[in-house]
Tab-separated table of C-alpha atoms in Angstrom:
chain	number	residue	atom	x	y	z
A	1	MET	CA	-33.990	-46.604	-2.686
A	2	GLY	CA	-34.578	-44.806	0.601
A	3	ILE	CA	-30.825	-44.283	1.012
A	4	ILE	CA	-30.545	-42.772	-2.479
A	5	SER	CA	-33.497	-40.514	-1.773
A	6	GLY	CA	-31.979	-39.423	1.542
A	7	ASN	CA	-28.646	-38.657	-0.125
A	8	ALA	CA	-30.403	-36.614	-2.794
A	9	GLU	CA	-32.255	-34.620	-0.148
A	10	GLY	CA	-29.003	-34.053	1.759
A	11	THR	CA	-27.290	-32.856	-1.413
A	12	ALA	CA	-30.164	-30.464	-2.101
A	13	ARG	CA	-29.961	-29.100	1.420
A	14	ARG	CA	-26.201	-28.560	1.078
A	15	LYS	CA	-26.561	-26.578	-2.128
A	16	PRO	CA	-24.289	-23.538	-1.725
A	17	LYS	CA	-25.976	-20.201	-1.307
A	18	ILE	CA	-24.781	-17.390	-3.552
A	19	THR	CA	-24.139	-14.252	-1.493
A	20	SER	CA	-23.411	-10.662	-2.466
A	21	ILE	CA	-19.678	-11.294	-1.985
A	22	GLU	CA	-19.662	-13.974	-4.708
A	23	VAL	CA	-21.668	-11.711	-7.029
A	24	LEU	CA	-19.224	-8.831	-6.466
A	25	CYS	CA	-16.213	-11.092	-7.146
A	26	ALA	CA	-17.847	-12.388	-10.337
A	27	VAL	CA	-18.532	-8.847	-11.583
A	28	LEU	CA	-14.940	-7.798	-10.865
A	29	LEU	CA	-13.574	-10.893	-12.643
A	30	ILE	CA	-15.703	-10.230	-15.711
A	31	ALA	CA	-14.561	-6.597	-15.722
A	32	ILE	CA	-10.898	-7.670	-15.592
A	33	LEU	CA	-11.251	-10.276	-18.350
A	34	ALA	CA	-13.222	-7.884	-20.572
A	35	GLN	CA	-10.996	-4.891	-19.860
A	36	GLY	CA	-9.757	-4.494	-23.443
A	37	TRP	CA	-13.249	-4.659	-24.925
A	38	LEU	CA	-14.606	-2.220	-22.345
A	39	GLN	CA	-11.845	0.269	-23.134
A	40	GLN	CA	-12.806	0.241	-26.806
A	41	VAL	CA	-16.538	0.558	-26.119
A	42	LEU	CA	-16.150	3.249	-23.456
A	43	ASP	CA	-13.530	5.294	-25.290
A	44	VAL	CA	-15.603	8.471	-25.026
A	45	PRO	CA	-14.270	11.646	-23.347
A	46	ALA	CA	-17.347	12.067	-21.127
A	47	LEU	CA	-17.212	8.439	-19.992
A	48	ARG	CA	-13.492	8.689	-19.314
A	49	THR	CA	-14.120	11.744	-17.150
A	50	GLY	CA	-16.951	10.018	-15.322
A	51	SER	CA	-14.890	6.873	-14.731
A	52	THR	CA	-12.038	8.980	-13.343
A	53	VAL	CA	-14.374	10.665	-10.849
A	54	PHE	CA	-15.924	7.312	-9.924
A	55	VAL	CA	-12.584	5.604	-9.281
A	56	ALA	CA	-11.209	8.606	-7.371
A	57	VAL	CA	-14.198	8.726	-5.010
A	58	CYS	CA	-14.120	4.964	-4.380
A	59	VAL	CA	-10.351	4.742	-3.853
A	60	GLN	CA	-10.276	7.706	-1.472
A	61	ALA	CA	-13.279	6.619	0.577
A	62	LEU	CA	-12.781	2.847	0.757
A	63	PRO	CA	-10.051	2.776	3.465
A	64	PHE	CA	-12.158	4.929	5.781
A	65	LEU	CA	-15.229	2.834	5.043
A	66	VAL	CA	-13.403	-0.401	5.927
A	67	LEU	CA	-11.933	1.112	9.095
A	68	GLY	CA	-15.315	2.407	10.211
A	69	VAL	CA	-17.000	-0.940	9.571
A	70	LEU	CA	-14.322	-2.832	11.540
A	71	ILE	CA	-14.624	-0.470	14.511
A	72	SER	CA	-18.410	-0.623	14.402
A	73	GLY	CA	-18.362	-4.432	14.320
A	74	ALA	CA	-15.903	-4.569	17.223
A	75	ILE	CA	-18.072	-2.289	19.352
A	76	ALA	CA	-21.233	-4.278	18.617
A	77	ALA	CA	-19.504	-7.566	19.458
A	78	PHE	CA	-17.192	-6.694	22.354
A	79	VAL	CA	-18.684	-3.633	24.093
A	80	PRO	CA	-21.868	-4.577	25.988
A	81	ALA	CA	-24.573	-1.924	26.086
A	82	ARG	CA	-24.473	-2.003	29.887
A	83	VAL	CA	-21.007	-0.372	29.786
A	84	LEU	CA	-22.439	2.817	28.329
A	85	ARG	CA	-25.462	2.593	30.622
A	86	ARG	CA	-23.203	2.629	33.669
A	87	VAL	CA	-21.423	5.840	32.653
A	88	LEU	CA	-24.610	7.738	31.808
A	89	PRO	CA	-25.935	10.114	34.479
A	90	LYS	CA	-29.320	9.404	36.002
A	91	ARG	CA	-30.698	12.795	34.914
A	92	GLU	CA	-32.010	12.488	31.369
A	93	GLY	CA	-30.812	15.924	30.269
A	94	ALA	CA	-27.252	15.280	31.450
A	95	ALA	CA	-27.340	11.770	29.952
A	96	VAL	CA	-28.056	13.306	26.547
A	97	GLY	CA	-24.847	15.349	26.724
A	98	VAL	CA	-22.737	12.347	27.748
A	99	ALA	CA	-24.310	10.147	25.044
A	100	GLY	CA	-23.517	12.781	22.433
A	101	LEU	CA	-19.861	12.910	23.454
A	102	ALA	CA	-19.758	9.102	23.612
A	103	GLY	CA	-20.265	9.125	19.855
A	104	VAL	CA	-16.711	10.494	19.561
A	105	ALA	CA	-15.232	7.509	21.393
A	106	LEU	CA	-17.607	4.814	20.094
A	107	PRO	CA	-17.888	5.240	16.331
A	108	GLY	CA	-20.326	3.354	14.150
A	109	CYS	CA	-21.978	3.685	10.767
A	110	GLU	CA	-25.598	4.754	10.431
A	111	CYS	CA	-26.824	1.227	9.805
A	112	ALA	CA	-25.070	-0.119	12.904
A	113	SER	CA	-26.159	2.750	15.174
A	114	VAL	CA	-29.855	1.837	14.920
A	115	PRO	CA	-29.531	-1.673	16.435
A	116	VAL	CA	-27.043	-0.306	19.004
A	117	ALA	CA	-29.595	2.303	20.100
A	118	ARG	CA	-32.264	-0.393	20.230
A	119	ARG	CA	-29.966	-2.503	22.447
A	120	LEU	CA	-29.363	0.486	24.724
A	121	MET	CA	-33.094	0.936	25.189
A	122	GLY	CA	-33.394	-2.785	25.899
A	123	GLN	CA	-30.716	-2.391	28.585
A	124	GLY	CA	-32.715	0.321	30.323
A	125	VAL	CA	-30.997	3.424	28.901
A	126	ALA	CA	-33.343	6.424	28.607
A	127	PRO	CA	-34.647	6.716	25.014
A	128	ALA	CA	-33.454	10.344	24.799
A	129	ALA	CA	-29.846	9.271	25.476
A	130	ALA	CA	-30.089	6.252	23.150
A	131	LEU	CA	-31.420	8.412	20.308
A	132	THR	CA	-28.684	10.984	20.916
A	133	PHE	CA	-26.077	8.248	20.577
A	134	LEU	CA	-27.839	6.972	17.448
A	135	LEU	CA	-27.322	10.350	15.748
A	136	ALA	CA	-23.876	11.159	17.197
A	137	ALA	CA	-21.981	7.884	16.671
A	138	PRO	CA	-21.957	7.927	12.838
A	139	ALA	CA	-21.387	11.682	12.555
A	140	VAL	CA	-18.791	12.878	15.081
A	141	ASN	CA	-16.432	9.910	15.359
A	142	PRO	CA	-12.708	10.251	14.497
A	143	VAL	CA	-12.970	8.144	11.315
A	144	VAL	CA	-15.554	10.488	9.799
A	145	LEU	CA	-13.677	13.613	10.880
A	146	VAL	CA	-10.364	12.374	9.449
A	147	ALA	CA	-12.117	11.402	6.213
A	148	THR	CA	-13.593	14.906	6.023
A	149	ALA	CA	-10.157	16.457	6.574
A	150	VAL	CA	-8.703	14.321	3.769
A	151	ALA	CA	-11.581	15.159	1.414
A	152	PHE	CA	-11.291	18.904	2.148
A	153	PRO	CA	-7.541	19.613	2.423
A	154	GLY	CA	-6.769	23.124	3.583
A	155	GLU	CA	-10.279	23.568	5.034
A	156	PRO	CA	-9.957	22.806	8.773
A	157	MET	CA	-13.050	24.885	9.519
A	158	MET	CA	-15.075	22.418	7.444
A	159	VAL	CA	-14.115	19.622	9.832
A	160	LEU	CA	-14.903	21.725	12.905
A	161	ALA	CA	-18.203	22.912	11.445
A	162	ARG	CA	-19.267	19.345	10.656
A	163	PHE	CA	-18.363	18.184	14.156
A	164	LEU	CA	-20.207	20.999	15.931
A	165	ALA	CA	-23.291	20.902	13.694
A	166	SER	CA	-23.600	17.098	13.906
A	167	LEU	CA	-23.093	17.077	17.679
A	168	ALA	CA	-25.644	19.883	18.073
A	169	THR	CA	-28.130	17.928	15.928
A	170	ALA	CA	-27.759	14.823	18.094
A	171	MET	CA	-28.029	16.652	21.400
A	172	VAL	CA	-30.913	18.923	20.373
A	173	MET	CA	-32.885	15.876	19.167
A	174	GLY	CA	-32.137	14.136	22.473
A	175	TRP	CA	-33.335	17.104	24.504
A	176	LEU	CA	-36.428	17.494	22.313
A	177	TRP	CA	-37.282	13.840	22.901
A	178	ALA	CA	-36.699	14.210	26.645
A	179	ARG	CA	-39.115	17.158	26.654
A	180	PHE	CA	-41.783	16.087	24.168
A	181	GLY	CA	-41.229	12.398	23.334
A	182	LYS	CA	-43.628	9.676	24.436
A	183	LEU	CA	-42.831	6.011	25.000
A	184	GLU	CA	-46.017	4.923	23.217
A	185	TRP	CA	-44.515	6.246	19.969
A	186	ILE	CA	-41.822	3.552	20.203
A	187	ALA	CA	-42.786	-0.016	19.317
A	188	GLU	CA	-42.860	-2.362	22.304
A	189	ARG	CA	-40.353	-4.730	20.674
A	190	ALA	CA	-37.726	-1.985	20.748
A	191	LEU	CA	-37.993	-1.656	24.514
A	192	ARG	CA	-37.785	-5.407	25.181
A	193	ARG	CA	-34.592	-6.429	26.953
A	194	LEU	CA	-31.949	-8.069	24.751
A	195	PRO	CA	-29.213	-10.433	25.990
A	196	ASP	CA	-25.560	-9.578	25.340
A	197	SER	CA	-23.557	-11.723	22.957
A	198	GLU	CA	-22.128	-14.890	24.462
A	199	PRO	CA	-18.322	-14.754	24.945
A	200	GLY	CA	-17.750	-17.677	22.578
A	201	SER	CA	-19.797	-16.095	19.790
A	202	ARG	CA	-18.335	-12.591	19.874
A	203	TRP	CA	-15.766	-13.155	17.127
A	204	LYS	CA	-18.481	-14.692	14.984
A	205	THR	CA	-20.716	-11.704	15.709
A	206	PHE	CA	-17.871	-9.316	14.847
A	207	ALA	CA	-17.143	-11.060	11.536
A	208	GLU	CA	-20.817	-11.242	10.574
A	209	ILE	CA	-21.581	-7.607	11.427
A	210	ALA	CA	-18.410	-6.333	9.717
A	211	ARG	CA	-19.090	-8.362	6.564
A	212	THR	CA	-22.752	-7.328	6.395
A	213	ASP	CA	-22.023	-3.643	7.010
A	214	LEU	CA	-19.154	-3.619	4.501
A	215	VAL	CA	-21.262	-5.128	1.727
A	216	GLU	CA	-24.212	-2.844	2.478
A	217	ALA	CA	-22.174	0.327	2.963
A	218	GLY	CA	-19.948	-0.554	0.008
A	219	GLY	CA	-23.022	-0.749	-2.199
A	220	PHE	CA	-24.086	2.736	-1.125
A	221	LEU	CA	-20.526	3.975	-1.729
A	222	VAL	CA	-20.581	2.632	-5.284
A	223	LEU	CA	-24.016	4.172	-5.834
A	224	GLY	CA	-22.818	7.515	-4.502
A	225	ALA	CA	-19.691	7.405	-6.647
A	226	LEU	CA	-21.775	6.606	-9.731
A	227	ILE	CA	-24.152	9.484	-9.024
A	228	SER	CA	-21.217	11.802	-8.347
A	229	ALA	CA	-19.640	10.810	-11.656
A	230	ALA	CA	-22.968	11.262	-13.470
A	231	LEU	CA	-23.447	14.708	-11.931
A	232	GLY	CA	-19.962	15.707	-13.030
A	233	VAL	CA	-20.589	14.585	-16.619
A	234	LEU	CA	-24.303	15.131	-17.282
A	235	VAL	CA	-25.067	18.244	-15.234
A	236	PRO	CA	-23.662	21.430	-16.812
A	237	PRO	CA	-21.279	23.327	-14.514
A	238	GLU	CA	-23.462	26.411	-14.915
A	239	TRP	CA	-26.231	24.671	-12.953
A	240	PHE	CA	-23.984	24.303	-9.929
A	241	GLY	CA	-22.960	27.924	-10.445
A	242	VAL	CA	-26.613	28.927	-10.196
A	243	LEU	CA	-26.987	26.910	-6.981
A	244	GLY	CA	-23.891	28.645	-5.672
A	245	GLU	CA	-25.422	32.046	-6.357
A	246	GLN	CA	-28.828	31.021	-4.977
A	247	ILE	CA	-27.495	29.858	-1.628
A	248	VAL	CA	-30.900	29.025	-0.127
A	249	LEU	CA	-31.796	26.879	-3.121
A	250	GLY	CA	-28.383	25.228	-2.969
A	251	ILE	CA	-28.856	24.360	0.712
A	252	LEU	CA	-32.285	22.837	0.088
A	253	VAL	CA	-31.072	20.839	-2.918
A	254	MET	CA	-28.062	19.439	-1.061
A	255	ALA	CA	-30.185	18.589	1.999
A	256	VAL	CA	-32.680	16.640	-0.125
A	257	LEU	CA	-29.819	15.030	-2.065
A	258	ALA	CA	-28.325	13.780	1.212
A	259	VAL	CA	-31.635	12.141	2.124
A	260	VAL	CA	-32.035	10.485	-1.268
A	261	LEU	CA	-28.438	9.300	-1.806
A	262	ALA	CA	-28.225	7.688	1.680
A	263	LEU	CA	-24.423	7.532	1.658
A	264	CYS	CA	-22.289	6.058	4.417
A	265	SER	CA	-20.851	8.756	6.698
A	266	GLU	CA	-17.303	7.476	6.142
A	267	ALA	CA	-17.605	8.143	2.403
A	268	ASP	CA	-19.976	11.097	1.941
A	269	ALA	CA	-17.262	13.761	2.322
A	270	PHE	CA	-15.505	12.566	-0.838
A	271	VAL	CA	-18.729	12.726	-2.828
A	272	ALA	CA	-19.431	16.251	-1.537
A	273	ALA	CA	-15.875	17.357	-2.298
A	274	SER	CA	-16.210	16.131	-5.901
A	275	LEU	CA	-18.921	18.762	-6.502
A	276	THR	CA	-16.281	21.435	-6.977
A	277	ALA	CA	-18.614	24.178	-8.202
A	278	MET	CA	-20.776	24.013	-5.069
A	279	PRO	CA	-19.974	26.394	-2.170
A	280	LEU	CA	-18.872	25.011	1.190
A	281	LEU	CA	-22.082	25.845	3.071
A	282	PRO	CA	-24.389	23.610	0.968
A	283	LYS	CA	-21.729	20.885	1.133
A	284	LEU	CA	-21.740	21.149	4.922
A	285	VAL	CA	-25.529	20.779	4.955
A	286	PHE	CA	-25.115	17.631	2.848
A	287	LEU	CA	-22.586	16.196	5.329
A	288	VAL	CA	-24.662	16.968	8.423
A	289	VAL	CA	-28.080	15.897	7.112
A	290	GLY	CA	-26.944	12.617	5.506
A	291	PRO	CA	-25.813	10.732	8.644
A	292	ALA	CA	-28.842	12.030	10.584
A	293	VAL	CA	-31.704	11.228	8.226
A	294	ASP	CA	-31.946	9.487	4.862
A	295	VAL	CA	-34.181	6.952	3.147
A	296	LYS	CA	-32.363	3.866	4.440
A	297	LEU	CA	-32.249	5.238	7.991
A	298	PHE	CA	-35.965	5.973	7.849
A	299	ALA	CA	-36.629	2.375	6.793
A	300	LEU	CA	-34.347	1.015	9.536
A	301	GLN	CA	-35.930	3.220	12.195
A	302	ALA	CA	-39.436	2.292	11.090
A	303	GLY	CA	-38.575	-1.406	11.216
A	304	THR	CA	-36.803	-1.166	14.581
A	305	PHE	CA	-38.746	1.444	16.550
A	306	GLY	CA	-42.034	1.457	14.644
A	307	ARG	CA	-43.539	3.587	11.903
A	308	SER	CA	-45.186	5.943	14.392
A	309	PHE	CA	-41.752	6.827	15.753
A	310	ALA	CA	-40.072	7.225	12.347
A	311	LEU	CA	-42.812	9.483	10.965
A	312	ARG	CA	-42.260	11.899	13.864
A	313	PHE	CA	-38.502	11.572	14.365
A	314	ALA	CA	-37.235	11.825	10.757
A	315	PRO	CA	-38.879	15.142	9.699
A	316	VAL	CA	-37.833	16.904	12.912
A	317	THR	CA	-34.287	15.555	12.533
A	318	PHE	CA	-34.154	16.905	8.974
A	319	VAL	CA	-35.117	20.406	10.133
A	320	VAL	CA	-32.755	20.380	13.134
A	321	ALA	CA	-29.814	19.031	11.089
A	322	THR	CA	-30.298	21.582	8.298
A	323	THR	CA	-30.623	24.438	10.781
A	324	SER	CA	-27.560	23.338	12.766
A	325	ALA	CA	-25.473	23.076	9.599
A	326	VAL	CA	-26.546	26.510	8.366
A	327	LEU	CA	-25.779	28.146	11.716
A	328	ALA	CA	-22.384	26.442	12.096
A	329	GLY	CA	-21.472	27.115	8.471
A	330	SER	CA	-22.507	30.749	8.575
A	331	PHE	CA	-20.343	31.312	11.650
A	332	LEU	CA	-17.274	29.197	10.787
A	333	LEU	CA	-17.285	29.227	6.986
A	334	GLY	CA	-18.489	32.769	6.507
A	335	GLY	CA	-21.509	31.553	4.556
A	336	SER	CA	-19.257	30.441	1.691
């Protein structure tokens, strides 16, 4: 009787756990099997238009999203934080500049950049440099810039403007923290030293981080594509025309939209490009603000560095990112 009971308990413990991957596969399988029925039900011009926009955004953005997630996972698993610490200058102001440029060579998505910055602080890197890297890595890396170039063909100034505005946002926030920031605003747990990954567990760490980031970022991509499709179908084109004529209103709307949508930086350019009636300047604001501050980043920062930090850091970042985008866009895009 005891053996039977033990076997039953063992079976219960071994019950497979359903993850988001299994749910996604099940949804895709149902969609494939019910394809004919769905075509009949959704045979409406507006829905066909919306589905076309949705599929186009997802198909264009997905390769860049996967590439960015793989690179981010590799950096988290195989590049110890002490490597960056060694190349940073001792002077905090100079370290901010180097950390900003390091974002070009060490790309990562927004979600991954928060724990990386926390690890840097735990390795003794100055908070100003760590926060600069947090903002630069997801915004100025080659994957994001190439994705922007693909999303905006024939608009090389858009790529340059995004790079300069995002880099300026990261470095200005770093210098502001170096001048005005206080360590007591950061939770003590964020400053506690963290051990590097063991050599034998690095591939496991890479696979786990890449899978987690892909599922999470993929969900935000799907959400962004759905909202983009809904905007294209439900919002009259005249509304975007009004925002184009009222440039200040358009900038504010796109900045707030970037915060609310919380898109992955590897995919946001395709969503912005789908809003064809919107001028380039508000689109640039959307692309610069999104990777710097949004609702999911605020939650991650509050959980990692403490609510006191997030309540101060996020609003200032929003203002600096919007201002940097407007200045870069006005100079390089002619205010268009």
